[in-house]
PDB file of C-alpha atoms and ligand atoms in Angstrom:
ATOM      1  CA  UNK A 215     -15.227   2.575 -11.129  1.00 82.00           C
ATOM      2  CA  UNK A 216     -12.097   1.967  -8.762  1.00 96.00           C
ATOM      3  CA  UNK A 217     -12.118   4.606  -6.222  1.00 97.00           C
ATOM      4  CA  UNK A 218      -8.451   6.518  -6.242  1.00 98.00           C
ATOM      5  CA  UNK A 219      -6.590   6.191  -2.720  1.00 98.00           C
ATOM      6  CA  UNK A 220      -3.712   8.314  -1.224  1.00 98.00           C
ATOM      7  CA  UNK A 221      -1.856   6.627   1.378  1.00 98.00           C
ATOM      8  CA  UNK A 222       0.595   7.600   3.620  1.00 98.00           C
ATOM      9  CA  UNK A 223       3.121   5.397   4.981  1.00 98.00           C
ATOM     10  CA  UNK A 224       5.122   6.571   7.702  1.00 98.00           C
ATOM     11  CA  UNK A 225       7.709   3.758   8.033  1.00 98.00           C
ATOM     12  CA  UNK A 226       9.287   4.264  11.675  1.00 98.00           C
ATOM     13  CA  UNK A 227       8.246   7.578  12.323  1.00 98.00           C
ATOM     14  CA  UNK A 228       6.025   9.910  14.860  1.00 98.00           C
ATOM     15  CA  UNK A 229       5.417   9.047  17.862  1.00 98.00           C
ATOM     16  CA  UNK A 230       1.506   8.882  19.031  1.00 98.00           C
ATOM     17  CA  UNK A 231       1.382  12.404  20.301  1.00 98.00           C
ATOM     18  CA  UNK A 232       2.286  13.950  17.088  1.00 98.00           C
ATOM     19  CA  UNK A 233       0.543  10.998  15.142  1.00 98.00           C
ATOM     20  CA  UNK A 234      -2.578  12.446  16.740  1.00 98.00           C
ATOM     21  CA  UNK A 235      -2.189  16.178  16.890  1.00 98.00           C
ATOM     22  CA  UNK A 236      -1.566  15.525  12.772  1.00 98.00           C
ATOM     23  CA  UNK A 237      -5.009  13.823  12.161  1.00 98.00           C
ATOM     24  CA  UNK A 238      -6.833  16.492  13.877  1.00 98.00           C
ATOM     25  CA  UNK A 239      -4.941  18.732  11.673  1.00 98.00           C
ATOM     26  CA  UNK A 240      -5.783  17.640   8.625  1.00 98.00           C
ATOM     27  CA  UNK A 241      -9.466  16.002   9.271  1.00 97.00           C
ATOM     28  CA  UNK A 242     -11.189  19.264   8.234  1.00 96.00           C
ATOM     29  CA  UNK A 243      -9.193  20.435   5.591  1.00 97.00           C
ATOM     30  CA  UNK A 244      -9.827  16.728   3.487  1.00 97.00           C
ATOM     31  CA  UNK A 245     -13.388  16.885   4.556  1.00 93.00           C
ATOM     32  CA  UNK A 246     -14.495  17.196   0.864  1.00 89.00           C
ATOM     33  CA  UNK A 247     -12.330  14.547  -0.998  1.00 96.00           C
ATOM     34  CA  UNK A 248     -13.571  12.130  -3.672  1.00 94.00           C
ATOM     35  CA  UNK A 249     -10.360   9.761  -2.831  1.00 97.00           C
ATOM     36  CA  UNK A 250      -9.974   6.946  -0.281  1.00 98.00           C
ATOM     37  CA  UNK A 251      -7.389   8.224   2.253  1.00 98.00           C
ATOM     38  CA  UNK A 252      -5.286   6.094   4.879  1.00 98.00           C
ATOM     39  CA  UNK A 253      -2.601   6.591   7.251  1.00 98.00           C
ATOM     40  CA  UNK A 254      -0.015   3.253   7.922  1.00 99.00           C
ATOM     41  CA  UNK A 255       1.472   4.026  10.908  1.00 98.00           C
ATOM     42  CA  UNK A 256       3.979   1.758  13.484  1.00 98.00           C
ATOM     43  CA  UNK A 257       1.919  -0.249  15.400  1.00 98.00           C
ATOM     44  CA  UNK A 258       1.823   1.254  18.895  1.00 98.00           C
ATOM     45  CA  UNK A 259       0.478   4.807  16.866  1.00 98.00           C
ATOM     46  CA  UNK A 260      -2.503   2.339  15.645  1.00 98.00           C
ATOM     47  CA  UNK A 261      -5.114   2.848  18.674  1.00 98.00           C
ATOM     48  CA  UNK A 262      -5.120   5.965  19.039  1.00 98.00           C
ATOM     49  CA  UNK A 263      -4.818   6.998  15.263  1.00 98.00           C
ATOM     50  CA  UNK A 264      -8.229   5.139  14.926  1.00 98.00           C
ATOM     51  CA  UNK A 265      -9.610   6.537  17.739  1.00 98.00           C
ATOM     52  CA  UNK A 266      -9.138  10.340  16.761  1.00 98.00           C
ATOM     53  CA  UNK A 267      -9.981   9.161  12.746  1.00 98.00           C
ATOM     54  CA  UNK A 268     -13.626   8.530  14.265  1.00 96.00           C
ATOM     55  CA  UNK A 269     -16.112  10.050  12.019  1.00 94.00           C
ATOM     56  CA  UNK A 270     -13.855  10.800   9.820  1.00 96.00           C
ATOM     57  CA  UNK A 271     -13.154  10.107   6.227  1.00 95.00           C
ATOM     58  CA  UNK A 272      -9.471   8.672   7.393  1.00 98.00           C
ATOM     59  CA  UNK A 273      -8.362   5.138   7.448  1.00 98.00           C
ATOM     60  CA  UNK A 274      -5.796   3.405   9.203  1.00 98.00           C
ATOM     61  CA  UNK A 275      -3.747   0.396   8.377  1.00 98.00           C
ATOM     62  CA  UNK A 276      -0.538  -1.555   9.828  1.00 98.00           C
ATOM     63  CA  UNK A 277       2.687  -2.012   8.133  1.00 98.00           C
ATOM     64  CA  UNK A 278       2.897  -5.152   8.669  1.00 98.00           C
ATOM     65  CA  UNK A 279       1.385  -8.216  10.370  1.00 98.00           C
ATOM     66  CA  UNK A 280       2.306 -12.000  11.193  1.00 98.00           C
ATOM     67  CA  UNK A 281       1.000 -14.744   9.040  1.00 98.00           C
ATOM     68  CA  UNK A 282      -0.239 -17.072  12.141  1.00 98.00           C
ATOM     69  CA  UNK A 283      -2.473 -15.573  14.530  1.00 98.00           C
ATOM     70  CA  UNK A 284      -0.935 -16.453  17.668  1.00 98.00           C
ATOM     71  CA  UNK A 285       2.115 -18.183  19.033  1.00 98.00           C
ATOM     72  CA  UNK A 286       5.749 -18.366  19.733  1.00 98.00           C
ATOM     73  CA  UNK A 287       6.793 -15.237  17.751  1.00 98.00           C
ATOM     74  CA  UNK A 288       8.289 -13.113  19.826  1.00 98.00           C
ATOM     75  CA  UNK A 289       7.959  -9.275  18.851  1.00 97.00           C
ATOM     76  CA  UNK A 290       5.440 -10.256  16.235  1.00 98.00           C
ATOM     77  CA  UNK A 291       1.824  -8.443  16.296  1.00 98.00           C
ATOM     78  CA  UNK A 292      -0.660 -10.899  14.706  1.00 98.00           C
ATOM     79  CA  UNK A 293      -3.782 -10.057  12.456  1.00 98.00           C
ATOM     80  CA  UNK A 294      -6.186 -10.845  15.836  1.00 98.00           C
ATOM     81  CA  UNK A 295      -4.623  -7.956  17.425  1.00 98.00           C
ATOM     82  CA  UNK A 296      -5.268  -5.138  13.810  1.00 98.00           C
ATOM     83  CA  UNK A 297      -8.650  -6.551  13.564  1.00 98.00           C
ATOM     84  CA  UNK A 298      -9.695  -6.101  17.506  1.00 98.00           C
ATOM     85  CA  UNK A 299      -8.074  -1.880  17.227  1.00 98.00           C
ATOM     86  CA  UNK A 300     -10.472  -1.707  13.705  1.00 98.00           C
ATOM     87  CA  UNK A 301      -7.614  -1.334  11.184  1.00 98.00           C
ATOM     88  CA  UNK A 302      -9.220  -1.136   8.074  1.00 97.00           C
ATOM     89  CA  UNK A 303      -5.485  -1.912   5.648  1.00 98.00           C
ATOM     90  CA  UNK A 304      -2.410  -3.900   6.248  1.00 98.00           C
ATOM     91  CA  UNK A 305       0.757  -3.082   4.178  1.00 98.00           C
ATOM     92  CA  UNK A 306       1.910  -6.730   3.093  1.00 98.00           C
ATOM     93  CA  UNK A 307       5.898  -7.213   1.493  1.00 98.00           C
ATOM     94  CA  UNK A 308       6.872  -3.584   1.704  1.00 98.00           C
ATOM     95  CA  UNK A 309      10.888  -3.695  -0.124  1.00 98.00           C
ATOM     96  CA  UNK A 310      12.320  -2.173   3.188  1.00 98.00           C
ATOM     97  CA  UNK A 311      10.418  -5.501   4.704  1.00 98.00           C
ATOM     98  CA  UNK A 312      11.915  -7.939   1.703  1.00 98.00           C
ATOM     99  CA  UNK A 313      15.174  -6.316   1.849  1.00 97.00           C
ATOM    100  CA  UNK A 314      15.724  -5.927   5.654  1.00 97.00           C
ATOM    101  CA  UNK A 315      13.877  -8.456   7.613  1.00 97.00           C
ATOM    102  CA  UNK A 316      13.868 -11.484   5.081  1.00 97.00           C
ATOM    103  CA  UNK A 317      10.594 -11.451   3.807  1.00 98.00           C
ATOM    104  CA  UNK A 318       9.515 -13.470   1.017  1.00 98.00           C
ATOM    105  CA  UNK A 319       6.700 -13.993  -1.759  1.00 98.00           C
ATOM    106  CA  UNK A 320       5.646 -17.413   0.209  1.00 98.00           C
ATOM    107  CA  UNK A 321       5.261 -15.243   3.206  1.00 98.00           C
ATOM    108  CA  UNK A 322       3.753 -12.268   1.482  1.00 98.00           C
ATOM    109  CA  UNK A 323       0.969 -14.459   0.444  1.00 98.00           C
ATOM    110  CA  UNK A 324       0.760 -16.570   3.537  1.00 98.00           C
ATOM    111  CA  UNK A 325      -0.067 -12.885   5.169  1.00 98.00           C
ATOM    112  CA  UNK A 326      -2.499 -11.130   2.427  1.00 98.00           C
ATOM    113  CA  UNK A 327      -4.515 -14.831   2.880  1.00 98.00           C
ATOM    114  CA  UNK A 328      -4.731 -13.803   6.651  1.00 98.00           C
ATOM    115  CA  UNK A 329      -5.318 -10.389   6.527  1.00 98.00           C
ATOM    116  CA  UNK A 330      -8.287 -11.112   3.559  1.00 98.00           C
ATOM    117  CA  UNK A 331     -10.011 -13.832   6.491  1.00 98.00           C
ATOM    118  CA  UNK A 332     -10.375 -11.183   9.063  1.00 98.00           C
ATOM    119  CA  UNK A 333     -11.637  -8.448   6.225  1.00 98.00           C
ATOM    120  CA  UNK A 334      -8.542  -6.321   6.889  1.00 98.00           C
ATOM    121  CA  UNK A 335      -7.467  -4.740   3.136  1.00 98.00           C
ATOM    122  CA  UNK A 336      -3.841  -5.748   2.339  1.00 98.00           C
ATOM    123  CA  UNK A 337      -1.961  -3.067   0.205  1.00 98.00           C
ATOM    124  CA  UNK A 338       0.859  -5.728  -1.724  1.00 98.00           C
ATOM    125  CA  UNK A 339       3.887  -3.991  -2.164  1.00 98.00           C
ATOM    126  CA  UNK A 340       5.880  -5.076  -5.333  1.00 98.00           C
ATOM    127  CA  UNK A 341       8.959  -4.002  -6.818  1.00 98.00           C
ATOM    128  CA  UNK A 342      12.239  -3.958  -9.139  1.00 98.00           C
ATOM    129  CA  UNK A 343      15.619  -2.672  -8.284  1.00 97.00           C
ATOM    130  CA  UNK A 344      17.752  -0.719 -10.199  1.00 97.00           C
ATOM    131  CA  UNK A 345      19.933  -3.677 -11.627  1.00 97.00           C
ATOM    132  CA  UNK A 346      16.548  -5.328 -12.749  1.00 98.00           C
ATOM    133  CA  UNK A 347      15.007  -2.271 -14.596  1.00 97.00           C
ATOM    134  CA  UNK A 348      18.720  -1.724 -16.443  1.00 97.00           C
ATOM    135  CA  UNK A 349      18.216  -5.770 -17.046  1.00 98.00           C
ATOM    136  CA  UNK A 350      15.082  -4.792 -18.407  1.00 97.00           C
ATOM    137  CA  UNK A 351      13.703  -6.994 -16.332  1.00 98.00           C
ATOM    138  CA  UNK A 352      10.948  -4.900 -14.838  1.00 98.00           C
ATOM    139  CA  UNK A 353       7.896  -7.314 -16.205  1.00 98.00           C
ATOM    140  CA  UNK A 354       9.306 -10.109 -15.194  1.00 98.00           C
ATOM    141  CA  UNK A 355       9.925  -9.363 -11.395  1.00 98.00           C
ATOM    142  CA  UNK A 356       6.342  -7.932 -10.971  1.00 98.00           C
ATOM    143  CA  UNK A 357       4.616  -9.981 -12.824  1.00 98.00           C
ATOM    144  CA  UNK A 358       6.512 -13.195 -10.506  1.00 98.00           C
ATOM    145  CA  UNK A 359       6.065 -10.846  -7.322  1.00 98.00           C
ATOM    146  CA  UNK A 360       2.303 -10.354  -7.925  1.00 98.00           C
ATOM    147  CA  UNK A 361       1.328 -13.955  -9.234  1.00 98.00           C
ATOM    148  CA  UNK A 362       2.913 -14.892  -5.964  1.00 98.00           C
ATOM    149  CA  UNK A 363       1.400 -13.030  -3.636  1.00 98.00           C
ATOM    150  CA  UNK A 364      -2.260 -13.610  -4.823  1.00 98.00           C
ATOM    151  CA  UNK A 365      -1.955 -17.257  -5.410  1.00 98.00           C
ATOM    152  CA  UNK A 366      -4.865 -18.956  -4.302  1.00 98.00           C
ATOM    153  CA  UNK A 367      -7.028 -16.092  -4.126  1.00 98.00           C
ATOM    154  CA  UNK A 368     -11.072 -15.978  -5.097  1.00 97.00           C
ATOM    155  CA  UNK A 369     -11.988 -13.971  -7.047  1.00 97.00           C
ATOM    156  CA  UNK A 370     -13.976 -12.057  -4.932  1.00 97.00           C
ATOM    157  CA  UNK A 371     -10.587 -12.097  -2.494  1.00 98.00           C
ATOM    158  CA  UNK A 372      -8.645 -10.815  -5.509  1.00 98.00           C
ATOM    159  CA  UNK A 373     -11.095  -7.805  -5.917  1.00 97.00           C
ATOM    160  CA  UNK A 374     -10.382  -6.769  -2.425  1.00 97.00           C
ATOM    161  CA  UNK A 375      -6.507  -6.452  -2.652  1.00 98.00           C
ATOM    162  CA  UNK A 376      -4.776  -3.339  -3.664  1.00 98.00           C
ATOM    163  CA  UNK A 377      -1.262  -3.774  -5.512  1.00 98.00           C
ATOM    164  CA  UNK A 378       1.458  -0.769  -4.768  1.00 98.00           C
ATOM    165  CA  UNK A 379       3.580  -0.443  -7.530  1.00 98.00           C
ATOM    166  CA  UNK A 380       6.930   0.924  -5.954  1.00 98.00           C
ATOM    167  CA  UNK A 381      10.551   0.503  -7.709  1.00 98.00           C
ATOM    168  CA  UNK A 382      12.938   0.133  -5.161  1.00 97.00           C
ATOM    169  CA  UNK A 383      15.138   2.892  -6.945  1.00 97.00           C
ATOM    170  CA  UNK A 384      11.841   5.333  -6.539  1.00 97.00           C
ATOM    171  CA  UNK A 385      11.387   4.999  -3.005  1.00 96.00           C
ATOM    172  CA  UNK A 386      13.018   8.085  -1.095  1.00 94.00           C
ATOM    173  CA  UNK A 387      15.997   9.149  -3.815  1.00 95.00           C
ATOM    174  CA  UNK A 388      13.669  11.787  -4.818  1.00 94.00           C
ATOM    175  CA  UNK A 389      13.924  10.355  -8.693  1.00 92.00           C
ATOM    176  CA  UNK A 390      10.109   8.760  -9.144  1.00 93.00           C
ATOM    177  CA  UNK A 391       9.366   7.142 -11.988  1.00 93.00           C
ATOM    178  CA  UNK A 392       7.968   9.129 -14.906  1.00 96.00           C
ATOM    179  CA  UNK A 393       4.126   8.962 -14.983  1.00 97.00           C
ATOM    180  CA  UNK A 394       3.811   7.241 -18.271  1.00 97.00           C
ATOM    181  CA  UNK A 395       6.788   4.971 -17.308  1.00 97.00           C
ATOM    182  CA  UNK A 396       4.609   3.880 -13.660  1.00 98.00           C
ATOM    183  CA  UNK A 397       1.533   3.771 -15.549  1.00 98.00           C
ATOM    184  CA  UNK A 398       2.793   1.116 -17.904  1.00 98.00           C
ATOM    185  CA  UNK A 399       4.357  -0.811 -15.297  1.00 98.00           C
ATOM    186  CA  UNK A 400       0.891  -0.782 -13.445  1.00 98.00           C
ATOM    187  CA  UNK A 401      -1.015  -1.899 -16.997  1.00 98.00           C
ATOM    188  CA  UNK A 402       1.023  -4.644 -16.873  1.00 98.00           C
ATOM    189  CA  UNK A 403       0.308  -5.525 -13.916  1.00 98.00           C
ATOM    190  CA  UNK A 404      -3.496  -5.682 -14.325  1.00 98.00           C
ATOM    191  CA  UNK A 405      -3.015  -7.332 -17.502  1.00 98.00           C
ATOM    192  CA  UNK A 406      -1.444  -9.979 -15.533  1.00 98.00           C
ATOM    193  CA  UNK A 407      -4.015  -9.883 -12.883  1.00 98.00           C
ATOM    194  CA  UNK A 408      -6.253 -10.321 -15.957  1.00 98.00           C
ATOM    195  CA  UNK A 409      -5.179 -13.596 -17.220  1.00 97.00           C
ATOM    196  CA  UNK A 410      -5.111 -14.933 -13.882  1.00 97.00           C
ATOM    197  CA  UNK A 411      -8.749 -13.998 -13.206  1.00 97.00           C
ATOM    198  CA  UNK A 412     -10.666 -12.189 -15.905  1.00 97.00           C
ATOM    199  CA  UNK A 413     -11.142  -8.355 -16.947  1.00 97.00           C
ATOM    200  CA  UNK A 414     -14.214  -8.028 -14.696  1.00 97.00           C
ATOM    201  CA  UNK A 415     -11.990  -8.913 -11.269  1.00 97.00           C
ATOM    202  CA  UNK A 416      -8.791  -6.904 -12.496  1.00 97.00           C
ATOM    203  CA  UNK A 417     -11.032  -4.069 -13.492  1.00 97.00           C
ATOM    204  CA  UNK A 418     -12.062  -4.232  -9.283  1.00 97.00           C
ATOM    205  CA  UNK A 419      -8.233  -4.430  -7.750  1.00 98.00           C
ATOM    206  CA  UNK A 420      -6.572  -0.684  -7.375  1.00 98.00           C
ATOM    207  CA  UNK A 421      -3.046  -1.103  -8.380  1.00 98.00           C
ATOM    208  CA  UNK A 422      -0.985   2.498  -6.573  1.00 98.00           C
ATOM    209  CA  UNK A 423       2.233   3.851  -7.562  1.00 98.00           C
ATOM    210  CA  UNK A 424       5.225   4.568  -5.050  1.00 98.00           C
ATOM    211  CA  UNK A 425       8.523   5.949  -4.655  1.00 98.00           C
ATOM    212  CA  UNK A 426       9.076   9.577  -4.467  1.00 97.00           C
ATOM    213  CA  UNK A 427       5.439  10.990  -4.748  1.00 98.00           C
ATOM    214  CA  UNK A 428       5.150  14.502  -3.586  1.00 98.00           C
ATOM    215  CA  UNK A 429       2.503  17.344  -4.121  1.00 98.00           C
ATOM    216  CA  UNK A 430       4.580  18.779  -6.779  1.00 97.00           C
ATOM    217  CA  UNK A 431       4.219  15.500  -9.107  1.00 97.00           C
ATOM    218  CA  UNK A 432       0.761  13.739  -7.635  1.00 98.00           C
ATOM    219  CA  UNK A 433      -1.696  15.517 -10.132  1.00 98.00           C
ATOM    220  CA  UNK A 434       0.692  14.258 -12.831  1.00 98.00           C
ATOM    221  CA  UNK A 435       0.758  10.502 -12.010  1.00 98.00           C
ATOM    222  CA  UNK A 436      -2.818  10.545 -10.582  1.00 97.00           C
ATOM    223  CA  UNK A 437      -4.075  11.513 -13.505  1.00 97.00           C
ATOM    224  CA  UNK A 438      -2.603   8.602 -15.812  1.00 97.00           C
ATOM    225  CA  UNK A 439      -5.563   6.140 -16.460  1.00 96.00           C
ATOM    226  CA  UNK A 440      -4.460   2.737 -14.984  1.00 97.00           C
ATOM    227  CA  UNK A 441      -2.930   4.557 -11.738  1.00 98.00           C
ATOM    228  CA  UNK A 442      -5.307   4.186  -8.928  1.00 98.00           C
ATOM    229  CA  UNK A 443      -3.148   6.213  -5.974  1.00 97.00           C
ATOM    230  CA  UNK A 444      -0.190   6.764  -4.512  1.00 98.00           C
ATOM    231  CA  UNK A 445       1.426   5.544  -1.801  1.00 98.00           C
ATOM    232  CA  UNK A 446       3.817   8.265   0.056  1.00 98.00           C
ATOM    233  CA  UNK A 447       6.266   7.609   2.069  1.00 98.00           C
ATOM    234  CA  UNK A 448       8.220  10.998   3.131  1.00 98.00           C
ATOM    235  CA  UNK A 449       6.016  13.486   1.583  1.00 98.00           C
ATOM    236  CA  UNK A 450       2.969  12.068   3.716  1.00 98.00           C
ATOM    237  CA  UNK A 451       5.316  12.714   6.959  1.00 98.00           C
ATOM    238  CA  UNK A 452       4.278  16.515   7.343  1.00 98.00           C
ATOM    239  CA  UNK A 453       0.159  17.493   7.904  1.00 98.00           C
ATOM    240  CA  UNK A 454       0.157  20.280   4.989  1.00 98.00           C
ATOM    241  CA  UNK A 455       2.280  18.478   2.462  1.00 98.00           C
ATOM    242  CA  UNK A 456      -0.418  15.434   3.045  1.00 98.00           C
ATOM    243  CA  UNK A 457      -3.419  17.791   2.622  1.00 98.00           C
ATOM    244  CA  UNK A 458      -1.540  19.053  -0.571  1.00 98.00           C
ATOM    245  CA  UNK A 459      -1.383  15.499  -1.741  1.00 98.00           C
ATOM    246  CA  UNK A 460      -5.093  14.359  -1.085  1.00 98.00           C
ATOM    247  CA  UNK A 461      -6.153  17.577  -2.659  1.00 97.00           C
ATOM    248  CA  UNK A 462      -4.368  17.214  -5.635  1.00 95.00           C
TER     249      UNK A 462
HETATM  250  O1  LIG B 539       5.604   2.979   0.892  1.00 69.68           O
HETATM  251  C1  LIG B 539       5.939   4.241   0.428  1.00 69.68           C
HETATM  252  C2  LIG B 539       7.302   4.359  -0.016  1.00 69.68           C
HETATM  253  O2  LIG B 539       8.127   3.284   0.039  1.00 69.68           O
HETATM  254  C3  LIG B 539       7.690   5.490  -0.866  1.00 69.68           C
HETATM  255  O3  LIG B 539       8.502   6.281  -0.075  1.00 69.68           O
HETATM  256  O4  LIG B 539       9.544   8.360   0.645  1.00 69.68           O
HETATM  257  O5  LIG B 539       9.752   7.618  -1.729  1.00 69.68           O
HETATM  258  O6  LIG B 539       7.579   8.443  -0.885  1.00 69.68           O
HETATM  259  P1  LIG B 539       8.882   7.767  -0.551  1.00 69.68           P
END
């Protein structure tokens, strides 16, 4: 049984006042929740986020980390540095990292490797843009995007990765893909996953949908059967619209 997660991402945002103030907010209203929740926050929120999460059912993860674990990389923050604040998830090849700061599939798997050594979950962001899906090339960039990012992997490494599913044309246009249309995507994807490993390990890895997720469509997309979260990017930005979306 893969336990359903709702993460929030909050790109740039919040600063670590407000980052705080919102997980004492919401700590006793998720209290009860059967899912797996985590905040990704910038990297100077981090500390204290985990700090006020104590005792909690909340975990925190980075949106990003280096591949090495120290050395001449200047404004770089390296995987020695999540592990020693606790983070418990890393988000590895987020599109806004791909598309903005040249990040690539030998990178992206250069990084989950790391992040997998010092027991720190990496969420693998993969993707197609617009031009692709009207290509109908959808499959194919996934498929390439995920093979790439887990190569070399265990098994048991595998199991421990979580795959977020977000087209690029999804992610904050307010147009998210239509359940059934994610949730055959994300099939795919763990039929790949499949016939790298074998049913039992791609039965283990959680593969999350993104782009556009909000409390008004979560129940909807959560409830397809291969869909094992969400990952929200703007609707996880305010405390109550979060609560909505962990309650769903
Ligand atoms: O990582 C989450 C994300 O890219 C989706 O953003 O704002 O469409 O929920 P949003």
């Amino acid at each position: 049984m893969r336990i359903p997660i709702i993460a929030g991402n909050w790109k740039m945002n919040k600063t670590i006042k407000e980052a705080v103030a919102f997980i004492e907010e919401i700590k006793p209203q998720i209290e009860g929740t059967d899912v797996e929740v985590i905040l990704c926050a910038p990297f100077i929120l981090l500390k204290d986020m985990k700090e006020v999460s104590k005792g909690s059912n909340i975990k925190i993860g980075a949106q990003n980390m280096h591949f090495e674990e120290s050395g001449a990389y200047t404004g770089e923050v390296s995987v020695l540095n999540l592990k020693e604040i606790g983070m418990d998830y890393v988000i590895i090849g987020h599109s806004e990292r791909r598309q903005y700061f040249g990040e690539t599939d030998e990178n992206v798997n250069k990084k989950v490797k790391k992040a997998l050594e010092y027991d720190i979950n990496p969420i693998v962001c993969v993707g197609e843009t617009l031009e692709e899906r009207q290509a109908e090339k959808t499959r194919d960039k996934v498929k390439l995007q995920v093979e790439k990012a887990i190569e070399g992997l265990t098994h048991e490494q595998a199991s421990r990765i979580v795959v977020a599913y977000e087209p690029i044309w999804a992610i904050g246009t307010g147009m998210a893909a239509t359940s059934s249309d994610a949730n055959e995507v994300i099939e795919y994807i763990r039929q790949t996953l499949e016939s790298i490993y074998s049913s039992e390990t791609a039965e283990k890895i959680r593969v999350q949908y993104g782009g556009s997720v909000k409390p008004q469509n979560v129940e909807e997309i959560m409830n397809e059967p291969d869909i094992d979260g969400a990952l929200v990017g703007g609707a996880s930005l305010d405390p109550q619209s979060f609560v909505k979306l962990v309650n769903f």
